Short mmCIF file of C-alpha atoms in Angstrom, two decimals:
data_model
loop_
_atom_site.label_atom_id
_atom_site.label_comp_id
_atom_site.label_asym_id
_atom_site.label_seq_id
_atom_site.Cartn_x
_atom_site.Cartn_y
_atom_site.Cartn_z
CA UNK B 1061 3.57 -5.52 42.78
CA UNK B 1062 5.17 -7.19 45.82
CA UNK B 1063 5.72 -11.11 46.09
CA UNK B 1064 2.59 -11.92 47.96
CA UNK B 1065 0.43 -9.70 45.66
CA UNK B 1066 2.41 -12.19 42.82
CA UNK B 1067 2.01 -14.52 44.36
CA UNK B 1068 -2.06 -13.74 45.34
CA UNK B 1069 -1.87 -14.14 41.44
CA UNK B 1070 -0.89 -16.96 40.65
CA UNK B 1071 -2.67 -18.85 43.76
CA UNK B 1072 -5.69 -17.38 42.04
CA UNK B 1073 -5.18 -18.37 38.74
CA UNK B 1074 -4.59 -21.58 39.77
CA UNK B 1075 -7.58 -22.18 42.21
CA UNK B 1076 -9.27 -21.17 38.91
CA UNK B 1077 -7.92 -23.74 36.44
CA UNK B 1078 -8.57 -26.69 38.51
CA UNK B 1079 -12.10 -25.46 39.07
CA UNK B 1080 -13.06 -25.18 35.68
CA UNK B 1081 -11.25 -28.10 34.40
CA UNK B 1082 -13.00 -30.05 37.17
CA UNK B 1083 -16.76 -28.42 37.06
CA UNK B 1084 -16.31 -26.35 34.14
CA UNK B 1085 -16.03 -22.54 33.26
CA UNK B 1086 -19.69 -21.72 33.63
CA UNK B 1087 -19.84 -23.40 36.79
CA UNK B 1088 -17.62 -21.93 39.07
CA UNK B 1089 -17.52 -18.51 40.72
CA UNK B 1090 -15.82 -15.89 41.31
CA UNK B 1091 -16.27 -16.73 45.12
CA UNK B 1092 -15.60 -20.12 44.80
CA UNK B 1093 -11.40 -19.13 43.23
CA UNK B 1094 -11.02 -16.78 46.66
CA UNK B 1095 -12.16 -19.12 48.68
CA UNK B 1096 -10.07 -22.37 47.06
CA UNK B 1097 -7.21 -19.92 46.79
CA UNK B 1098 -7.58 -18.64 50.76
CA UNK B 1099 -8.43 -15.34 49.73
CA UNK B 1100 -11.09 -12.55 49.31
CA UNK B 1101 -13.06 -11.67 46.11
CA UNK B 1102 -11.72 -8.62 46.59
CA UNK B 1103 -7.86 -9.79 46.18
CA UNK B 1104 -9.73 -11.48 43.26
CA UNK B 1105 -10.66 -8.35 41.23
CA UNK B 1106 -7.63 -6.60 42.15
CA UNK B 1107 -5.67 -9.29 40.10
CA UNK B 1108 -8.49 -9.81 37.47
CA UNK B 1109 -11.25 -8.22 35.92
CA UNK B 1110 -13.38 -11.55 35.66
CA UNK B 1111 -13.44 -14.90 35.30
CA UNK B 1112 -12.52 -14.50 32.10
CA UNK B 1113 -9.65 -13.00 32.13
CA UNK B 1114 -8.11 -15.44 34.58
CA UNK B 1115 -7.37 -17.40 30.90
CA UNK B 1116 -6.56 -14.45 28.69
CA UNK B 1117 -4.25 -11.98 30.85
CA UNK B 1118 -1.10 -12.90 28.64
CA UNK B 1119 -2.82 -11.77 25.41
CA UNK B 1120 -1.81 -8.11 25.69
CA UNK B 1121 2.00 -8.35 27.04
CA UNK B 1122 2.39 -11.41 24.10
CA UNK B 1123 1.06 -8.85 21.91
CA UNK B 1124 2.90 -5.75 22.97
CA UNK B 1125 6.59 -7.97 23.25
CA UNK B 1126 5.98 -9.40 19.36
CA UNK B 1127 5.12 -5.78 17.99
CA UNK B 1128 8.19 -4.85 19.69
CA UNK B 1129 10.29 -7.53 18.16
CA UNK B 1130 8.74 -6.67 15.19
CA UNK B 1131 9.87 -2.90 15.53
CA UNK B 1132 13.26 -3.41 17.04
CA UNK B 1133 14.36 -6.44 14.13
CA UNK B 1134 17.61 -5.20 12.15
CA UNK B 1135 16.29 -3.00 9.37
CA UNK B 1136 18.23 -5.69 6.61
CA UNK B 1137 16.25 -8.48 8.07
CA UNK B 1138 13.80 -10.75 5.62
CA UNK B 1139 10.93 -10.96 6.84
CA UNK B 1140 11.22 -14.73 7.14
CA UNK B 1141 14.03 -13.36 9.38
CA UNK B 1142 11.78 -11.31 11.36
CA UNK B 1143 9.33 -14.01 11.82
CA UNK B 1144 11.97 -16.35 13.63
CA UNK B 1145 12.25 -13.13 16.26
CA UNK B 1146 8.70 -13.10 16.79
CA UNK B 1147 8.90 -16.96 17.11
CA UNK B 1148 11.75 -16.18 19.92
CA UNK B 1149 9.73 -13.81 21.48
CA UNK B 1150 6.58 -16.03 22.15
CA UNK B 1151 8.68 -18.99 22.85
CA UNK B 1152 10.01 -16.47 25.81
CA UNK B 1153 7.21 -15.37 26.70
CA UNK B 1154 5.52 -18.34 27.30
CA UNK B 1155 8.56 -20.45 29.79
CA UNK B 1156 8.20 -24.29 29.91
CA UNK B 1157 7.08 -23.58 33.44
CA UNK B 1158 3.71 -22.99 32.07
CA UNK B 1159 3.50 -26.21 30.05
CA UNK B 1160 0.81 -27.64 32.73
CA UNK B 1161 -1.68 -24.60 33.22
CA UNK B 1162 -1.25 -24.04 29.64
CA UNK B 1163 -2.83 -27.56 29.14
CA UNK B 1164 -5.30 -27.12 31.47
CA UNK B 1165 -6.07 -23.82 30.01
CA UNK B 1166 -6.69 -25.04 26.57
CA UNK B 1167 -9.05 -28.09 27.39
CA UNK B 1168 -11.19 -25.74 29.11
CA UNK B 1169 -11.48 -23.60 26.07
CA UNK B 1170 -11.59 -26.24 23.87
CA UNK B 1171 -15.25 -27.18 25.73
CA UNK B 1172 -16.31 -23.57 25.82
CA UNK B 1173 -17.80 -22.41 22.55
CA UNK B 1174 -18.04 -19.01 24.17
CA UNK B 1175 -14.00 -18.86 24.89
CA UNK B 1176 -13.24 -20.37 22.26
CA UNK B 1177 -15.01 -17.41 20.13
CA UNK B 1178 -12.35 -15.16 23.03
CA UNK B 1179 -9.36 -17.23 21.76
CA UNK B 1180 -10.23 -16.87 18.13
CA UNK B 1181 -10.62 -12.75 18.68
CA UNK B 1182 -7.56 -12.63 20.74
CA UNK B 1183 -5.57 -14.55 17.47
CA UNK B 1184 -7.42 -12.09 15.31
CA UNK B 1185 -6.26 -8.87 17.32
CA UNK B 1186 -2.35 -10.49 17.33
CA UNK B 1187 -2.48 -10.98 13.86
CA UNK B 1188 -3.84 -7.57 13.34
CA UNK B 1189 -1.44 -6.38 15.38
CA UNK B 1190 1.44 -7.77 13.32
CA UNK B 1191 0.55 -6.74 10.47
CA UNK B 1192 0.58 -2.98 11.46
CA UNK B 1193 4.12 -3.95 12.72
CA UNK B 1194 5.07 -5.82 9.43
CA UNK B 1195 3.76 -2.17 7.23
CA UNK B 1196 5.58 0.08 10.28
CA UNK B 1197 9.37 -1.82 8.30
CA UNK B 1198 7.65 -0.78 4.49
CA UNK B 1199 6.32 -4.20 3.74
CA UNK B 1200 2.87 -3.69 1.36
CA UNK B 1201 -0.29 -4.26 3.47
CA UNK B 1202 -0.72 -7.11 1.29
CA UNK B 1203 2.68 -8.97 2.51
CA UNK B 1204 1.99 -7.75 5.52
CA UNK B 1205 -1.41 -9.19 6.53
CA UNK B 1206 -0.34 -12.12 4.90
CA UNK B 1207 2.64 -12.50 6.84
CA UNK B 1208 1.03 -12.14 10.28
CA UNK B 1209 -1.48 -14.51 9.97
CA UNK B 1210 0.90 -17.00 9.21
CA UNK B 1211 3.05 -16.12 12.16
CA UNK B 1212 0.02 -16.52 14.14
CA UNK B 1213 -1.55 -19.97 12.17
CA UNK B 1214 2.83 -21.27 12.97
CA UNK B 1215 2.42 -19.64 16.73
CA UNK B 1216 -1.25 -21.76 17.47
CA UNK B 1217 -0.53 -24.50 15.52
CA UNK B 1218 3.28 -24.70 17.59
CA UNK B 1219 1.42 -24.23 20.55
CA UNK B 1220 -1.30 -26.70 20.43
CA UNK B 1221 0.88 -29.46 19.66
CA UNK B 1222 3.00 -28.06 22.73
CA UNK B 1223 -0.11 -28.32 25.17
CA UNK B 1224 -0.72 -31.97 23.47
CA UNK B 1225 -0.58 -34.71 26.32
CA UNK B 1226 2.77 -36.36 25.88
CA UNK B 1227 4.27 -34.03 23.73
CA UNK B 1228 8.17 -32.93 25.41
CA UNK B 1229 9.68 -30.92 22.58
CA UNK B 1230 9.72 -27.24 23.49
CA UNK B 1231 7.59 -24.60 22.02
CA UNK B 1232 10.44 -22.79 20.64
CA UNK B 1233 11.57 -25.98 18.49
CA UNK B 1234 7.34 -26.88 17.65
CA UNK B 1235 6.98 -22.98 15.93
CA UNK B 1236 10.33 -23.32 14.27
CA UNK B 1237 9.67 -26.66 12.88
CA UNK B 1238 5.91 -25.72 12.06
CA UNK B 1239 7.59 -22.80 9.69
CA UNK B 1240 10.12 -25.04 8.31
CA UNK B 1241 6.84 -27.43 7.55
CA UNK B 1242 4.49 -24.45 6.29
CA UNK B 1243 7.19 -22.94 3.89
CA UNK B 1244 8.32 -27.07 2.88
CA UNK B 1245 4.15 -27.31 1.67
CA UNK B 1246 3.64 -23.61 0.29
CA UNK B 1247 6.78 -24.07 -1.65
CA UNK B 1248 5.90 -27.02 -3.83
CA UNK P 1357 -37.33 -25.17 -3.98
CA UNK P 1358 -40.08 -23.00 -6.82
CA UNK P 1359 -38.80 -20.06 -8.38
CA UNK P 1360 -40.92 -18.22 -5.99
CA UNK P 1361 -39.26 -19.72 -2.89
CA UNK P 1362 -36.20 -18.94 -4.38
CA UNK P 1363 -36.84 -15.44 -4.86
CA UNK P 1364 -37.89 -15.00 -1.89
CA UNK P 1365 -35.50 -16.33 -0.29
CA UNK P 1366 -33.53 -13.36 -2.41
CA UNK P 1367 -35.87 -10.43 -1.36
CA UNK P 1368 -35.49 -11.32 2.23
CA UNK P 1369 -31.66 -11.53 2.01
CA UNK P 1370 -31.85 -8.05 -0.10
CA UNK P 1371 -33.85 -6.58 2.76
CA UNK P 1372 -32.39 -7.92 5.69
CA UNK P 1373 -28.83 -6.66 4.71
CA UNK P 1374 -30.50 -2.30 3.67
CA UNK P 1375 -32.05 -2.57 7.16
CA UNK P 1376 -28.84 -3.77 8.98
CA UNK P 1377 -26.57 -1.45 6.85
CA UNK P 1378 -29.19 1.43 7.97
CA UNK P 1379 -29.89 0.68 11.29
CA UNK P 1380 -27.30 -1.49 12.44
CA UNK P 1381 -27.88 -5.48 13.28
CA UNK P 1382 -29.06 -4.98 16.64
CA UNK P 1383 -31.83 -2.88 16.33
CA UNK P 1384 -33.77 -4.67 12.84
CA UNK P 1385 -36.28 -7.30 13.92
CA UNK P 1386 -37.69 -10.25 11.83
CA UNK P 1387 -40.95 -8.56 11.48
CA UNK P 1388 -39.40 -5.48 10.06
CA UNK P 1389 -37.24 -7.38 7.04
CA UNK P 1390 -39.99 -9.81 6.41
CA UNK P 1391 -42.43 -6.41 5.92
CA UNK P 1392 -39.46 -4.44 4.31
CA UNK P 1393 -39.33 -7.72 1.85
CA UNK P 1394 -43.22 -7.84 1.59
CA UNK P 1395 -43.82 -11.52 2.90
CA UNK P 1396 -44.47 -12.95 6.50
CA UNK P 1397 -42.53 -13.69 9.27
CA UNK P 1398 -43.40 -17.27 8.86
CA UNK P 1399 -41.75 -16.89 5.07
CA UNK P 1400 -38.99 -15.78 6.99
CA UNK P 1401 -38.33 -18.61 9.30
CA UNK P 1402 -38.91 -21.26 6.39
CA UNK P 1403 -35.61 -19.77 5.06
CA UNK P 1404 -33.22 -18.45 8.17
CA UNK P 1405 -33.11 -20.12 11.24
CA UNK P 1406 -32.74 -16.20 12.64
CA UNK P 1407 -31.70 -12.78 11.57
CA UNK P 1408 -27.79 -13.68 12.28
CA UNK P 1409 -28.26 -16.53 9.62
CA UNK P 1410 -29.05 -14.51 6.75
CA UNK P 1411 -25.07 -13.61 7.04
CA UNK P 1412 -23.97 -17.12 7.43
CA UNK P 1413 -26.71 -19.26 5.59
CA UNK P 1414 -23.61 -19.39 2.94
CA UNK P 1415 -20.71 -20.75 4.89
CA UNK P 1416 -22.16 -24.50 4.84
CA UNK P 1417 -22.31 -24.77 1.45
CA UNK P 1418 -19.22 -23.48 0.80
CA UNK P 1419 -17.12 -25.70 3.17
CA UNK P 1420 -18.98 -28.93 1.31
CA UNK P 1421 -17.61 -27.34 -1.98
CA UNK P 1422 -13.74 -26.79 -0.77
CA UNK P 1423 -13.74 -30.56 0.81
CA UNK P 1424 -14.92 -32.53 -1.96
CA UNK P 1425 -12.81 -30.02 -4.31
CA UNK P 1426 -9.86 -31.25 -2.17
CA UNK P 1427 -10.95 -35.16 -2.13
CA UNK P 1428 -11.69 -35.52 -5.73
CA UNK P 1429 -8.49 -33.91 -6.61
CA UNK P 1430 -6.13 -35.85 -9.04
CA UNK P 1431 -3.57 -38.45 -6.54
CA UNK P 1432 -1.18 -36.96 -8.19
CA UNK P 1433 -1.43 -33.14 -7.28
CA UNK P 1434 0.79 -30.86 -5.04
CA UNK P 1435 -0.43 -29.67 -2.23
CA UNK P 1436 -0.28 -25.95 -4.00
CA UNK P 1437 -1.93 -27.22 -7.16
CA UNK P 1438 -4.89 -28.75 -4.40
CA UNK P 1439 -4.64 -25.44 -2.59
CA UNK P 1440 -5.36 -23.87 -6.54
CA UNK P 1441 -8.48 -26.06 -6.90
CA UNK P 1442 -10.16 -24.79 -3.98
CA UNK P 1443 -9.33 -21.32 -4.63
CA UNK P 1444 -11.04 -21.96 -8.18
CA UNK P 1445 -14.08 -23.23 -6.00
CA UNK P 1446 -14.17 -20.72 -3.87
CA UNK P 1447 -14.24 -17.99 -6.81
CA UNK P 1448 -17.07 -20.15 -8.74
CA UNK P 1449 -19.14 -19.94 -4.70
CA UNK P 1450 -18.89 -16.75 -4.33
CA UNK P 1451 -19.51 -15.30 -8.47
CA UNK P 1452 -19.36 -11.51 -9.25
CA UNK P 1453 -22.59 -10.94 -8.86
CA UNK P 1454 -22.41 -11.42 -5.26
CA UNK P 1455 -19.96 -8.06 -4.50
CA UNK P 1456 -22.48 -5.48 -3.66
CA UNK P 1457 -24.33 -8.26 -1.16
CA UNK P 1458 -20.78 -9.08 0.28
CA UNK P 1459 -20.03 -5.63 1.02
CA UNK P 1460 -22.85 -5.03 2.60
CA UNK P 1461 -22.54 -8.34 4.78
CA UNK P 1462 -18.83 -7.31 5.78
CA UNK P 1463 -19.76 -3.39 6.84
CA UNK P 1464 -22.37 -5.02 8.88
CA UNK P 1465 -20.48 -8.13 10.70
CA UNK P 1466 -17.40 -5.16 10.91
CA UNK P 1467 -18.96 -3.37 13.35
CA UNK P 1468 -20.80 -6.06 15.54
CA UNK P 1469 -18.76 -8.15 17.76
CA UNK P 1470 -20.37 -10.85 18.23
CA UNK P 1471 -21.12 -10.89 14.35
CA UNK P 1472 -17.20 -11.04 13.73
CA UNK P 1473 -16.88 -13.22 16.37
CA UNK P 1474 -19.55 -15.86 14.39
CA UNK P 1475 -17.16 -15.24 11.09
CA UNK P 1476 -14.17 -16.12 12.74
CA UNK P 1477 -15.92 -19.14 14.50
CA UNK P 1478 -16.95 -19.94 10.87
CA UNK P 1479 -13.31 -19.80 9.18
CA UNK P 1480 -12.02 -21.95 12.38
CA UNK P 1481 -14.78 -24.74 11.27
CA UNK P 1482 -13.98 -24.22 7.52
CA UNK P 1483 -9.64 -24.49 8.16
CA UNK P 1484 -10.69 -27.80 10.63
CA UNK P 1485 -12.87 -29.23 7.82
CA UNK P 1486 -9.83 -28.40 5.29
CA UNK P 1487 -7.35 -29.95 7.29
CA UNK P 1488 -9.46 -33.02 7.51
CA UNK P 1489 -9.97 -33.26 4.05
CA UNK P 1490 -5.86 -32.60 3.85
CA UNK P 1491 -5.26 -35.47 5.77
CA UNK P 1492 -7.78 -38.03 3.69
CA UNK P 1493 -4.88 -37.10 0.90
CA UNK P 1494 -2.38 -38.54 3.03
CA UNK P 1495 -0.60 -35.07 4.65
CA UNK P 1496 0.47 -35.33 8.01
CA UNK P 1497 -1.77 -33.99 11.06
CA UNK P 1498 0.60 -30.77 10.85
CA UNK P 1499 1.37 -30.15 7.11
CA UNK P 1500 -2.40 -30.72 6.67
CA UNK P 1501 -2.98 -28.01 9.24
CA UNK P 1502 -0.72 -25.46 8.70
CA UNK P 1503 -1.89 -25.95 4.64
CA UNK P 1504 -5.63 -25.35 5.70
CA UNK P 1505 -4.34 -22.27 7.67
CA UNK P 1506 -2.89 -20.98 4.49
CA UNK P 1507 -5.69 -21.36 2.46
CA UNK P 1508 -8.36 -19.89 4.90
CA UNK P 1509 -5.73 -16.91 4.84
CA UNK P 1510 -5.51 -16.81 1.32
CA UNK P 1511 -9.36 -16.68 1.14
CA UNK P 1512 -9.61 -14.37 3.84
CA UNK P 1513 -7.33 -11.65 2.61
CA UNK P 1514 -8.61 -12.19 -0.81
CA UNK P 1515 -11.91 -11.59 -0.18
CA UNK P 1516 -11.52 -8.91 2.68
CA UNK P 1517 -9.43 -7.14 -0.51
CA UNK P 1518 -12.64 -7.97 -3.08
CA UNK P 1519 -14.97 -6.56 -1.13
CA UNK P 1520 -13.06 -3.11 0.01
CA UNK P 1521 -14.43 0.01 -2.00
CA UNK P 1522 -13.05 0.77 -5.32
CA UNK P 1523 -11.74 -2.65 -5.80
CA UNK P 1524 -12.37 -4.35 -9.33
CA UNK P 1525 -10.25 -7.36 -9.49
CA UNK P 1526 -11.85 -10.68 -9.58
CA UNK P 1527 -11.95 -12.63 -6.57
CA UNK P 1528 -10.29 -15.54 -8.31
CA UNK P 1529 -7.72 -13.31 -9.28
CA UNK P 1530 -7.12 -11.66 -6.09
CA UNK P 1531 -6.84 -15.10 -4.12
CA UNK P 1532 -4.07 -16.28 -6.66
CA UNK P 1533 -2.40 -12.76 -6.38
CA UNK P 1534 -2.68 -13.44 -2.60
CA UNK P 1535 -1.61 -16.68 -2.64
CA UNK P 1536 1.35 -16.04 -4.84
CA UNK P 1537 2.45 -13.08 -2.82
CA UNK P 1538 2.62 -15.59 0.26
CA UNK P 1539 4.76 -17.65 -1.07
CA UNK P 1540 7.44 -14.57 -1.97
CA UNK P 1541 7.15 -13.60 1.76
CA UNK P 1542 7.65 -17.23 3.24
CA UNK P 1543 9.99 -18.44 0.71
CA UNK P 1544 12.49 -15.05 1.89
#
């Protein structure tokens, strides 16, 4: 993809966000991004496959780079070990340059019952995801669905207080902290 | 509600989930499990709001259980022995005699989107109501959160593991085997 095809993408996604934040998801059309982003519906579906997936194109690269950490972890790591990884991983994926349409993002889900329901799949698909990973090092499929959905209850949880208006600490430090936290009230 | 009501109430259930598990969700009407349970329509919508509720009609109930089993636990317990206590009231919610039904229910909202999209809509509700109920003990906005997480894991996995063919463990005794095993893979 050249730079103005990257950068078709990202004036696109966000012509989007401000539209829904301003007059809501169901609201706005697919014409109405092209034309606030100065370009063709066309362009449009060449970058995305609807509306909808103007908010959930990360999903599958988050996915595919934390099954990957997963897979490539030391074989002697703990799995707490291997959690912190997929913690790095997100925290990477997800640069502090994103902080503001991540915000936006997430108050127009949170309105949405319909995305939410998207968001809540997505999770479910990551966590399912993991787990396969987790059983791909020998864990049992018990420790191992167990052990991705807390990675992914740390990862929302971290990120939700990240998109929180005000909040400054980075995502990184929110998921590690959120673990320290989880394993501080599981352990007593 | 007369024994009568109450049964039912029972037939329709028993009907609604043969003719889903046979014909898939989609394709039963309300006429059909009303006639399938040998009562009316009207019968019918005295006791589900709509075919999809027959599946859920549960989920209320048990969310009122878990939050007053939190708030009326002794000041003085851990967050894991609270955690215990709702486990206990989930297990006493959902008794033994309930396992054939729940299969069914899970093979049917398994292969229906929109049907596993409800459930996971439903566990979001039930972990928000939880962490609420956290946070009346005094927890902090994220331990209560990430603790509410936890147990709607715990729960999940449990049951998901009561319900899969061939399994004969108690779903008491699976949720504490599930919780336990959680705390061996976070406390790594």
């Amino acid at each position: 993809m050249g730079r103005w095809e990257a950068n078709a993408r990202g004036r696109l996604e966000e012509a989007a966000l401000s539209l829904y934040t301003e007059r809501g998801f169901e609201q706005t059309t697919v014409a109405e991004i092209a034309r606030a982003a100065g370009l063709t519906e066309r362009t449009f579906f060449r970058h995305y496959a609807d509306k909808r997936e103007v908010l959930f194109w990360g999903a599958g690269a988050l996915q595919e780079s934390v099954v990957d950490a997963v897979a490539s972890a030391p074989v002697e790591a703990t799995p707490m070990a291997v959690v912190a990884l997929v913690l790095d991983t997100v925290a990477t994926a997800i640069p502090a340059e994103r902080r503001e349409q991540s915000r936006q993002r997430q108050a127009v889900i949170a309105v949405n019952p319909g995305l939410r329901e998207r968001e809540l799949i997505k999770l479910a698909t990551l966590s399912g995801a993991l787990a396969g990973a987790f059983r791909g090092r020998g864990m049992s499929d018990l420790a191992a669905s167990l052990l991705a959905e807390t990675t992914v209850s740390v990862f929302k949880i971290g990120f939700e207080l990240w998109v929180a208006p005000g909040n400054e600490a980075t995502l990184g430090l929110l998921m590690r902290d959120s673990l320290a936290e989880l394993r501080t009230v599981t352990g007593g």
